[in-house]
PDB file of C-alpha atoms in Angstrom:
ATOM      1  CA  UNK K   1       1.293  -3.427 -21.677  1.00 83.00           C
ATOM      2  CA  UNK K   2      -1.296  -1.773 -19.768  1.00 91.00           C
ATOM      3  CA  UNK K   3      -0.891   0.831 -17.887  1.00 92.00           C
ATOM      4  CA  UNK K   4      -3.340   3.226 -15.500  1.00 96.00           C
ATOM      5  CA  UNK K   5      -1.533   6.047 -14.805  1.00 95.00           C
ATOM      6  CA  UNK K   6      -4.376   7.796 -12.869  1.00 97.00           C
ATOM      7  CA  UNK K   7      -4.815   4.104 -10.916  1.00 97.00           C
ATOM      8  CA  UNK K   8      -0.802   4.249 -10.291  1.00 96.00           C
ATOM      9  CA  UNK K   9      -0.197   7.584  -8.500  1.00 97.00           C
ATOM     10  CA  UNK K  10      -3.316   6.903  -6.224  1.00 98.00           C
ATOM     11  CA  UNK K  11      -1.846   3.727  -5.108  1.00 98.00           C
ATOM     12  CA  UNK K  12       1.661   5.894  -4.792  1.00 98.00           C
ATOM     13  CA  UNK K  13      -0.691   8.739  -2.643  1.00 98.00           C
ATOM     14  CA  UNK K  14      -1.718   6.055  -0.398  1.00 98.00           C
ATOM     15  CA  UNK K  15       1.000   4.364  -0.004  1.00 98.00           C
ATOM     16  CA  UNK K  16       2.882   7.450   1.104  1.00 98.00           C
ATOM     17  CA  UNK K  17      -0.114   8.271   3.633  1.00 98.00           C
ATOM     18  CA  UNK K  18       0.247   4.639   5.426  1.00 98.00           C
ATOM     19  CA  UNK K  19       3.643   4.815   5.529  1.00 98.00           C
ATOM     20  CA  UNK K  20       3.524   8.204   7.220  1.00 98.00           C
ATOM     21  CA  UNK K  21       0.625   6.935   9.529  1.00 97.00           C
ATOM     22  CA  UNK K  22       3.335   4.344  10.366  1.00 96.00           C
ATOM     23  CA  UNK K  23       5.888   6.908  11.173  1.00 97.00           C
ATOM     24  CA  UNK K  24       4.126   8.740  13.373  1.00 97.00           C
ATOM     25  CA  UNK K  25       3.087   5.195  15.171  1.00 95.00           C
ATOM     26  CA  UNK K  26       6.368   4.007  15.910  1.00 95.00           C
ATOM     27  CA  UNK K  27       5.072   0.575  17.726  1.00 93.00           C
ATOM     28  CA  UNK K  28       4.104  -2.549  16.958  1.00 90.00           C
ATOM     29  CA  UNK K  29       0.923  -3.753  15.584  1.00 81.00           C
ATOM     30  CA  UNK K  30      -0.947  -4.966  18.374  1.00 80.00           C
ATOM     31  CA  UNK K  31      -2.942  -8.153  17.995  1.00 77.00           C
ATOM     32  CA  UNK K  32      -6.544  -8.892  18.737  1.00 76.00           C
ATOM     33  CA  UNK K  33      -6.979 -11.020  20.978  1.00 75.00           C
ATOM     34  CA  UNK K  34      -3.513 -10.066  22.235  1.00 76.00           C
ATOM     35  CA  UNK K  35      -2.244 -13.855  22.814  1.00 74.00           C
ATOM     36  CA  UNK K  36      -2.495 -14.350  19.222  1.00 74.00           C
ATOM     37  CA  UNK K  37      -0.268 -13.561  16.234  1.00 76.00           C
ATOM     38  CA  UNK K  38       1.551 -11.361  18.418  1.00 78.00           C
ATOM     39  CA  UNK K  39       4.400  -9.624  17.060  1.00 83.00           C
ATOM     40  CA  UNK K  40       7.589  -7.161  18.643  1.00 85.00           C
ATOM     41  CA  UNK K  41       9.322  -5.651  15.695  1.00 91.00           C
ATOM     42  CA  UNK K  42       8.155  -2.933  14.306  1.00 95.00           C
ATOM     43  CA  UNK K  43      11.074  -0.978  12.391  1.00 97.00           C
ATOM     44  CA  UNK K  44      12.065  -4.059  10.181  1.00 96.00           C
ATOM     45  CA  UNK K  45       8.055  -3.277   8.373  1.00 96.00           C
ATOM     46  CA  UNK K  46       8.888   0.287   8.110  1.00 97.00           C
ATOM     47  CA  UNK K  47      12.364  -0.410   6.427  1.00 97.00           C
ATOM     48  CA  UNK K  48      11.194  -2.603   3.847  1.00 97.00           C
ATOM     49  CA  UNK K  49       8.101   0.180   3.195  1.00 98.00           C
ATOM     50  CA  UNK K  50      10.687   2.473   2.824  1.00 98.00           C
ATOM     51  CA  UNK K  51      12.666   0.308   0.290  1.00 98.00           C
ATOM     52  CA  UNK K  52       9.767   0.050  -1.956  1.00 98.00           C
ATOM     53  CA  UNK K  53       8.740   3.393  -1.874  1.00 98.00           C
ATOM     54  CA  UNK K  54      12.353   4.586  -2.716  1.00 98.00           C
ATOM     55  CA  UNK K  55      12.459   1.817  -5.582  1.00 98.00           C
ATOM     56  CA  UNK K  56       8.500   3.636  -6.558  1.00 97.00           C
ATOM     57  CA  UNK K  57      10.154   7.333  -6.524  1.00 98.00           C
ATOM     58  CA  UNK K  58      13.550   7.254  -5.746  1.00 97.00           C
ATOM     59  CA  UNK K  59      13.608  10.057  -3.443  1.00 98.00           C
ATOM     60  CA  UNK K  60      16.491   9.774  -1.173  1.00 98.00           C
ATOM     61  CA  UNK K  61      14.795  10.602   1.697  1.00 98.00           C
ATOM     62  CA  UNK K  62      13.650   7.099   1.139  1.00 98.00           C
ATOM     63  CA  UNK K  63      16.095   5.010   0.882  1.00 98.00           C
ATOM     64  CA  UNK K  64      17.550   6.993   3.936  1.00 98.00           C
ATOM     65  CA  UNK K  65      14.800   6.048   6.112  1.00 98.00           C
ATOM     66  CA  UNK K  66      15.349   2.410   5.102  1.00 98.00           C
ATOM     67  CA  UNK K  67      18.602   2.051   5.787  1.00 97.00           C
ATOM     68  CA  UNK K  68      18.099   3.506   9.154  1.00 97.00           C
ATOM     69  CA  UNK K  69      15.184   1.386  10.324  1.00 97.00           C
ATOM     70  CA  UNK K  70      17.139  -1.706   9.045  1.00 96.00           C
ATOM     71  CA  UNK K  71      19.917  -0.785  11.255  1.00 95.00           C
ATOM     72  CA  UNK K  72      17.881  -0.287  14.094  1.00 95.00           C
ATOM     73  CA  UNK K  73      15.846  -3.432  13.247  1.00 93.00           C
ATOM     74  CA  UNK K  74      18.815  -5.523  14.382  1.00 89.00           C
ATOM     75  CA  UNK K  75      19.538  -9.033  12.761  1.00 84.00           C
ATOM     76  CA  UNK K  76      15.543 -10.551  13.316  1.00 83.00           C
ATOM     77  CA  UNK K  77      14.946 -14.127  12.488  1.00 77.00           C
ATOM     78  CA  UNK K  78      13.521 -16.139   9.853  1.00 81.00           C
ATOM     79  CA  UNK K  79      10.974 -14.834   7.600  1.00 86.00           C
ATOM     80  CA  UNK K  80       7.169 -15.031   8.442  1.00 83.00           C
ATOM     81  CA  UNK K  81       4.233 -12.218   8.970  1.00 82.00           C
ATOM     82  CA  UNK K  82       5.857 -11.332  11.823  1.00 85.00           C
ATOM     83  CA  UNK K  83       9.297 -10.880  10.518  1.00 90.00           C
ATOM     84  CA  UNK K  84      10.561  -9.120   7.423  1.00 93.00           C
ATOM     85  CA  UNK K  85      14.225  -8.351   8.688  1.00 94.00           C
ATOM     86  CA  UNK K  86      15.760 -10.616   5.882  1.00 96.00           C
ATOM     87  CA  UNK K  87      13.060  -9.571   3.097  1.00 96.00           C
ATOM     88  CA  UNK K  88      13.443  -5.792   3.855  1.00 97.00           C
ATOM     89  CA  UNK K  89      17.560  -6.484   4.085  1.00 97.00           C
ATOM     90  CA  UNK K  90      17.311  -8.175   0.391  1.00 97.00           C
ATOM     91  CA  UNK K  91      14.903  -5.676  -0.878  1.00 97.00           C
ATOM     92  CA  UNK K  92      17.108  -2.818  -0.004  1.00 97.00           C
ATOM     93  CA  UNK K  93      20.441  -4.186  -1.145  1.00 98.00           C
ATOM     94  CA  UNK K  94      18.752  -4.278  -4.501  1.00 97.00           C
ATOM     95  CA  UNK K  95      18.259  -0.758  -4.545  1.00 97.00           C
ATOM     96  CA  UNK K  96      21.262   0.368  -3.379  1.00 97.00           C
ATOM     97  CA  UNK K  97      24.524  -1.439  -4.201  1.00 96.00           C
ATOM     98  CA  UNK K  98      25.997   0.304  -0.295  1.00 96.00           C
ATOM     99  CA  UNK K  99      23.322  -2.324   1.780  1.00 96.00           C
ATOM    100  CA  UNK K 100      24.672  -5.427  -0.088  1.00 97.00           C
ATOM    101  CA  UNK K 101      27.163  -6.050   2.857  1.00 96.00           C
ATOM    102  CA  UNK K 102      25.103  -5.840   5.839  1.00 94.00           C
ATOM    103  CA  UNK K 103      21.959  -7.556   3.868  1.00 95.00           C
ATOM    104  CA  UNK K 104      24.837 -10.444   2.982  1.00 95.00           C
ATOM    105  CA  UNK K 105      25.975 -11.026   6.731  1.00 94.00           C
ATOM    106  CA  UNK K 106      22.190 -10.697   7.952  1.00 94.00           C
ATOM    107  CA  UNK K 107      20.834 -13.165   5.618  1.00 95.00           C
ATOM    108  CA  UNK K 108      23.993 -15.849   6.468  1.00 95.00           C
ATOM    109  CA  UNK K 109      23.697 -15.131   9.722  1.00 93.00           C
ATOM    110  CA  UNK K 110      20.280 -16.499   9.470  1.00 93.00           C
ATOM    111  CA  UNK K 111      21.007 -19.102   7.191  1.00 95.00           C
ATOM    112  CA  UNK K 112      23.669 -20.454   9.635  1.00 94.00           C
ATOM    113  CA  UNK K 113      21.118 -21.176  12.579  1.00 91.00           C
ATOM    114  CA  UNK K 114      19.554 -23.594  10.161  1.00 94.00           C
ATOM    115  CA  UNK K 115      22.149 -25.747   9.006  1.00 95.00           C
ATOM    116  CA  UNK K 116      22.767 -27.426  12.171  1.00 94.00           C
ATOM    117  CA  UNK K 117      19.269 -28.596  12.278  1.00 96.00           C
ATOM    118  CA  UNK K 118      19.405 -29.088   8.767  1.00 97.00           C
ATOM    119  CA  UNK K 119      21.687 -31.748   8.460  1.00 97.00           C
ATOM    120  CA  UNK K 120      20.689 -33.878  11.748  1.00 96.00           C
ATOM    121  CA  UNK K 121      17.026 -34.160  10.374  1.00 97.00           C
ATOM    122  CA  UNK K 122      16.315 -37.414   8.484  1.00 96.00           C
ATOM    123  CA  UNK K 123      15.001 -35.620   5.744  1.00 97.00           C
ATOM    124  CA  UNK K 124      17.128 -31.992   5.425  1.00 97.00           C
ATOM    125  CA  UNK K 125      14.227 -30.057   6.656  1.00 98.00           C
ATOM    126  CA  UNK K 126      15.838 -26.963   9.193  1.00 97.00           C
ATOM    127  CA  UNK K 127      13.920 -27.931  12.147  1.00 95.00           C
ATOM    128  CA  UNK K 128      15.110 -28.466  16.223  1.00 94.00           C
ATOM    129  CA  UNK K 129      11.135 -29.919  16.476  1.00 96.00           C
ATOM    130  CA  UNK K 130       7.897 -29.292  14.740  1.00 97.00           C
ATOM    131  CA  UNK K 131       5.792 -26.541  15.710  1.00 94.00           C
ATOM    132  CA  UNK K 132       2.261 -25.054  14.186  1.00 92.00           C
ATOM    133  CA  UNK K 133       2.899 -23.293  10.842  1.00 91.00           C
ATOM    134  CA  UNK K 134       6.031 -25.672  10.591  1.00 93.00           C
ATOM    135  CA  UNK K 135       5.976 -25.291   6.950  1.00 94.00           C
ATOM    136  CA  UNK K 136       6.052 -21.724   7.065  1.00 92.00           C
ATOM    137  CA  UNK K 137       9.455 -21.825   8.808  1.00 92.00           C
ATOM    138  CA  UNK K 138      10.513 -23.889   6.371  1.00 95.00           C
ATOM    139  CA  UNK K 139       9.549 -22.004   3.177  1.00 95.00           C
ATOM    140  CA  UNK K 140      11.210 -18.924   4.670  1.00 94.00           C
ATOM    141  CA  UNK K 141      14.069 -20.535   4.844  1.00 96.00           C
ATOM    142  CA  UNK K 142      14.557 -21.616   1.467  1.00 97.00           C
ATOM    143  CA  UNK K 143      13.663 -18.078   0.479  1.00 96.00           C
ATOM    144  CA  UNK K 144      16.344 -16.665   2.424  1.00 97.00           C
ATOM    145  CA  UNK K 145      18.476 -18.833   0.711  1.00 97.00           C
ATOM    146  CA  UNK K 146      18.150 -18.378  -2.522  1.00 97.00           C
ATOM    147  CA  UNK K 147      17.689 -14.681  -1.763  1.00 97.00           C
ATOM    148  CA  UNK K 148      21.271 -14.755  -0.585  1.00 97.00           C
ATOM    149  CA  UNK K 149      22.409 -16.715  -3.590  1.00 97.00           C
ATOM    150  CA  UNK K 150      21.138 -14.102  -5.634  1.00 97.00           C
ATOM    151  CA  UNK K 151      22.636 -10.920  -4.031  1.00 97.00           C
ATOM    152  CA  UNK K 152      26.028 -12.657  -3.488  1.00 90.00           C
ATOM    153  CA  UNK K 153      26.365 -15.358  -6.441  1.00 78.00           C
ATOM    154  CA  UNK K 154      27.543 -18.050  -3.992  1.00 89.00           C
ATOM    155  CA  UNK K 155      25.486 -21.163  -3.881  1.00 94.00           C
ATOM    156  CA  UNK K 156      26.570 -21.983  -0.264  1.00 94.00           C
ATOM    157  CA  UNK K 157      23.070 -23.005   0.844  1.00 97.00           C
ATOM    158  CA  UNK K 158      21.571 -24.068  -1.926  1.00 97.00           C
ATOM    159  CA  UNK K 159      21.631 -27.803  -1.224  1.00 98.00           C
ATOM    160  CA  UNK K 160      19.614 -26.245   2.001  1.00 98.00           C
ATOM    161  CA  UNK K 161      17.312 -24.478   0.264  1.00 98.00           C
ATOM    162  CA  UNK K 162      16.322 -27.706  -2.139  1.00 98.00           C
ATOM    163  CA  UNK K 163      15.903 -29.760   0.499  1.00 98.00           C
ATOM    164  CA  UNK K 164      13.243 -27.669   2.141  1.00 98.00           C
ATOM    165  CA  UNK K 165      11.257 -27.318  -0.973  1.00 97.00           C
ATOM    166  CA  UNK K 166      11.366 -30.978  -1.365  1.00 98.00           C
ATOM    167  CA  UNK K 167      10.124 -31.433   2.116  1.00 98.00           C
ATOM    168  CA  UNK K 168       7.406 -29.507   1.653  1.00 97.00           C
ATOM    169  CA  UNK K 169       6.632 -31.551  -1.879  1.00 97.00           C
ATOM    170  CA  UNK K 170       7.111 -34.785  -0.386  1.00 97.00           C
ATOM    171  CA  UNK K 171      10.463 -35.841   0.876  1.00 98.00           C
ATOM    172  CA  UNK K 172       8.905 -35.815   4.663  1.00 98.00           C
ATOM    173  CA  UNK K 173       7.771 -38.784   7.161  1.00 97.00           C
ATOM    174  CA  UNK K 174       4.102 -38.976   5.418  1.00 97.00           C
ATOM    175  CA  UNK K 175       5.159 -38.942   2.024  1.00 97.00           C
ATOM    176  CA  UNK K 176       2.913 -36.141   1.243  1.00 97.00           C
ATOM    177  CA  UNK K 177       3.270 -32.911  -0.670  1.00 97.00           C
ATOM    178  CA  UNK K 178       1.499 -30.057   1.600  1.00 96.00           C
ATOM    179  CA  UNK K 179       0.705 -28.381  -1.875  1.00 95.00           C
ATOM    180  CA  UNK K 180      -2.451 -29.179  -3.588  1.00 95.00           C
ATOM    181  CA  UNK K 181      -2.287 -30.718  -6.961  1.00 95.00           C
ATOM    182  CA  UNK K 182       1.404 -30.705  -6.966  1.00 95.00           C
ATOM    183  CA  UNK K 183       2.206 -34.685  -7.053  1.00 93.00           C
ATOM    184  CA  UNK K 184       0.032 -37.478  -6.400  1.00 92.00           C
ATOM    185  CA  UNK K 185      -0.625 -37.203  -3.008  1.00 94.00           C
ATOM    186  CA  UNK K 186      -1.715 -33.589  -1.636  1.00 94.00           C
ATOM    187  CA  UNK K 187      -4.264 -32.429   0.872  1.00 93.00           C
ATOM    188  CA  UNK K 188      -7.528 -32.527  -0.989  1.00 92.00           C
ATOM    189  CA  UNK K 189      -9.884 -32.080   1.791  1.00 91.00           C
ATOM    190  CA  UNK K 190      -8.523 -28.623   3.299  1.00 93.00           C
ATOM    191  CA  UNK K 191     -10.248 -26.753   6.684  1.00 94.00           C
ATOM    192  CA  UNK K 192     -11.735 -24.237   4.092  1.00 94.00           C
ATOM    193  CA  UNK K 193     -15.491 -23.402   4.036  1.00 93.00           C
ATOM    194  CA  UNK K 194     -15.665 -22.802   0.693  1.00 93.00           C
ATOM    195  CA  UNK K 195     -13.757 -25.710  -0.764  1.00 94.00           C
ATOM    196  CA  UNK K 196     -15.515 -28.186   1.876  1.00 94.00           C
ATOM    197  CA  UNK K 197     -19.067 -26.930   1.326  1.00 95.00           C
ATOM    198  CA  UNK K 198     -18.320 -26.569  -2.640  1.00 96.00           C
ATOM    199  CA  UNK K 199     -16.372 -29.620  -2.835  1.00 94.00           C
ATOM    200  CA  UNK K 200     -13.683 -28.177  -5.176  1.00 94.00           C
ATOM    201  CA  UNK K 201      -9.966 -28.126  -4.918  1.00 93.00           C
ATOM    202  CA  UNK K 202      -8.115 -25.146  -4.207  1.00 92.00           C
ATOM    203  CA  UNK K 203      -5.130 -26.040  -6.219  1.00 94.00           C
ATOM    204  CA  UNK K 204      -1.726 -24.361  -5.113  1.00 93.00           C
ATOM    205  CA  UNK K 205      -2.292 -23.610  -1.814  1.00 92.00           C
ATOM    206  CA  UNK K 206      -0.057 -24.443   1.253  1.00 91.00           C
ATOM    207  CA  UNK K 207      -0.826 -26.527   4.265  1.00 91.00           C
ATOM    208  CA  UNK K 208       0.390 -25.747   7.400  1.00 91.00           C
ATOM    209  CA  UNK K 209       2.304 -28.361   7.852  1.00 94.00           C
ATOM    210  CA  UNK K 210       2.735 -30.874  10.860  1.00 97.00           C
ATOM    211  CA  UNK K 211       2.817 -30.677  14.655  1.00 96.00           C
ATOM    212  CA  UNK K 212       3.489 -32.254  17.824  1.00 97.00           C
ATOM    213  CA  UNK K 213       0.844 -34.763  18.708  1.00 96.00           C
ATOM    214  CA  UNK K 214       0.510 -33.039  22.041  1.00 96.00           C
ATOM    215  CA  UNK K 215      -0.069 -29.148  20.036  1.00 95.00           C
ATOM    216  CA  UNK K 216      -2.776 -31.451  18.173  1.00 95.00           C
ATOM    217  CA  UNK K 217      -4.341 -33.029  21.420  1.00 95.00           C
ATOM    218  CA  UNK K 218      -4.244 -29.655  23.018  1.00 95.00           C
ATOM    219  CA  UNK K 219      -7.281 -28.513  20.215  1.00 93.00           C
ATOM    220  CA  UNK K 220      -9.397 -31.426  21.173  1.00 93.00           C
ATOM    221  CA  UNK K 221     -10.381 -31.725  17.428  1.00 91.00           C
ATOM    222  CA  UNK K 222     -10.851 -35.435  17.853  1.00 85.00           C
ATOM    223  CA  UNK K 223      -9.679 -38.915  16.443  1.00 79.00           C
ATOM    224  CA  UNK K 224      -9.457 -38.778  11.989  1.00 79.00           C
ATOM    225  CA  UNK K 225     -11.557 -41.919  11.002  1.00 84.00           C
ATOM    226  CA  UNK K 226      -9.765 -43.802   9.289  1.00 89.00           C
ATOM    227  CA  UNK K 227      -6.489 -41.810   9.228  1.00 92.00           C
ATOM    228  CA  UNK K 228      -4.892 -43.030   5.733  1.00 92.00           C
ATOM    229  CA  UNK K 229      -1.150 -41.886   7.515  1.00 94.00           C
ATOM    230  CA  UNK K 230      -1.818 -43.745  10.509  1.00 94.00           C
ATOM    231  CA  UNK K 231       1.478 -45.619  10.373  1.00 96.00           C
ATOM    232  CA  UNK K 232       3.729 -42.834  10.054  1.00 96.00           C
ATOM    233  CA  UNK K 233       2.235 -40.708  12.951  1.00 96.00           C
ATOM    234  CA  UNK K 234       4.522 -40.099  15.870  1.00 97.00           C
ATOM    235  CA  UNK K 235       4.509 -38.472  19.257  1.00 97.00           C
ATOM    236  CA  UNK K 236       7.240 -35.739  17.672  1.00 97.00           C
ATOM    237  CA  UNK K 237       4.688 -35.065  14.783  1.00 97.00           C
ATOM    238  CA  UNK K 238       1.330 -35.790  13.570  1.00 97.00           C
ATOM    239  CA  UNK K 239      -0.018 -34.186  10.090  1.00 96.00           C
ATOM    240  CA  UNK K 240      -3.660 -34.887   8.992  1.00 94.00           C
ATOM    241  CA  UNK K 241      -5.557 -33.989   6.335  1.00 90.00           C
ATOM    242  CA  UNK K 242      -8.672 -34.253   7.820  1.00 91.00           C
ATOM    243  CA  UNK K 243     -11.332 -31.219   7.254  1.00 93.00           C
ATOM    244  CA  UNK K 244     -11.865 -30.464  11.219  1.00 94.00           C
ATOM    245  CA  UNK K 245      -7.610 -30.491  11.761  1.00 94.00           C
ATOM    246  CA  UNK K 246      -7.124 -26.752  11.497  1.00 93.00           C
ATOM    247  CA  UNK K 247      -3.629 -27.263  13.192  1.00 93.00           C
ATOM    248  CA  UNK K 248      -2.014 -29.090   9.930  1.00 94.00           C
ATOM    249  CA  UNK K 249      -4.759 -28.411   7.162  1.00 92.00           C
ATOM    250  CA  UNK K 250      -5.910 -24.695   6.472  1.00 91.00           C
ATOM    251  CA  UNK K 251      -4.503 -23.129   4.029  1.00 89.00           C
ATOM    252  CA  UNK K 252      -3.486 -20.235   5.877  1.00 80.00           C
ATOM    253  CA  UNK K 253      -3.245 -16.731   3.748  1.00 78.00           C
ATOM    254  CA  UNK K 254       0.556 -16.186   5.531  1.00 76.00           C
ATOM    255  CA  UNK K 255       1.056 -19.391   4.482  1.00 74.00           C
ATOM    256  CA  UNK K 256       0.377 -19.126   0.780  1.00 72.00           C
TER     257      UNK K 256
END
């Protein structure tokens, strides 16, 4: 296989260098504008930097640091950009046999918020009520499922991880997989410049799912001619695959 040995220990150099930077910037990321993509944890990024640079050198010193910012990190949520606390938990008890405990109870701990939700919705998906990036929420949580069917060999939530995959591929109020190309109804008219000006497909990437019709009105995007999924849109959620709707059609790079 190929192999750039020079290429590798710059990428190591640098690595080391942001994660320092990060060290001695013990905050979190701020966002610009600030009202938007906000985010409040900080140590759960540094832990699961640590975790890959100890699986990269395995210098203790590494995994030290990772087990300490986990524990400081505190249980988190789900998984999205703004939360790695169950990634950096399964990442670590990978590398090191000790963590597989406390990465267990984290990730059920998680996993347990969801199945309430999980089995009153109609169709399985863990959701109290839609939100922007809806699909996001989802995907995590099948992740975090299977992630803790892999450290732990239980399939306890496995039904609830299949059920949010299949929402996202179709087993949802529209009938729609939010992938494109997967099925035979997908969103093939994305908000993306390229693909809209181009008029190609960008096959495999994620919507972002549905949202309230009130988080849609808020945008002012205006009324879809001729909305194919007219009949299925409610007050609790509205998806559109319309090229202006942002809200529920951009394949966001989170997202994907």
């Amino acid at each position: 296989p190929y192999h750039d040995a020079q290429l590798s220990q710059q990428y190591l150099e640098t690595a080391r260098a942001v994660y320092a930077y990060g060290q001695a910037r013990p905050a979190a990321q701020a966002s610009n504008p600030e009202d938007f993509y906000t985010e409040e944890s900080w140590q759960d990024d540094m832990a699961l930097a640590a975790a890959e640079l100890f699986r990269a050198t395995q210098e203790p010193a590494y995994l030290a640091d990772a087990q300490n910012y986990l524990a400081e990190a505190g249980m988190g949520g789900g998984i999205y950009w703004g939360d790695l606390h169950a990634l950096a938990a399964y990442e670590l008890a990978r590398l090191d046999p000790a963590s597989l405990p406390s990465a267990l109870e984290l990730l059920r701990a998680n996993l347990e918020t969801s199945l309430e939700d999980f089995h009153k919705h109609p169709f399985g998906a863990a959701l109290n009520e839609y939100y922007w990036g809806s699909n996001e929420g989802l995907a995590g949580t099948a992740l975090i499922a299977l992630w803790y069917e892999d450290l732990g060999g239980e399939k306890t939530y496995h039904d609830l991880a299949t059920a949010q995959v299949d929402f996202i591929l179709g087993n949802n109020p529209w009938g729609v997989s939010f992938v494109n190309g997967a099925g035979s109804l997908w969103p093939d008219h994305p908000h993306h410049q390229v693909a809209d000006l181009s008029h190609i497909q960008l096959v495999g990437f994620w919507d972002e799912g549905a949202v309230p019709l009130a988080v849609f009105e808020e945008q002012e995007i205006g009324s879809m001619p001729d909305d194919p999924l007219a009949d299925f849109q409610t007050a609790e959620a509205v998806y559109h695959v319309w090229t202006p709707v942002y809200a529920t059609n951009v394949p966001t790079i989170s997202m994907n």
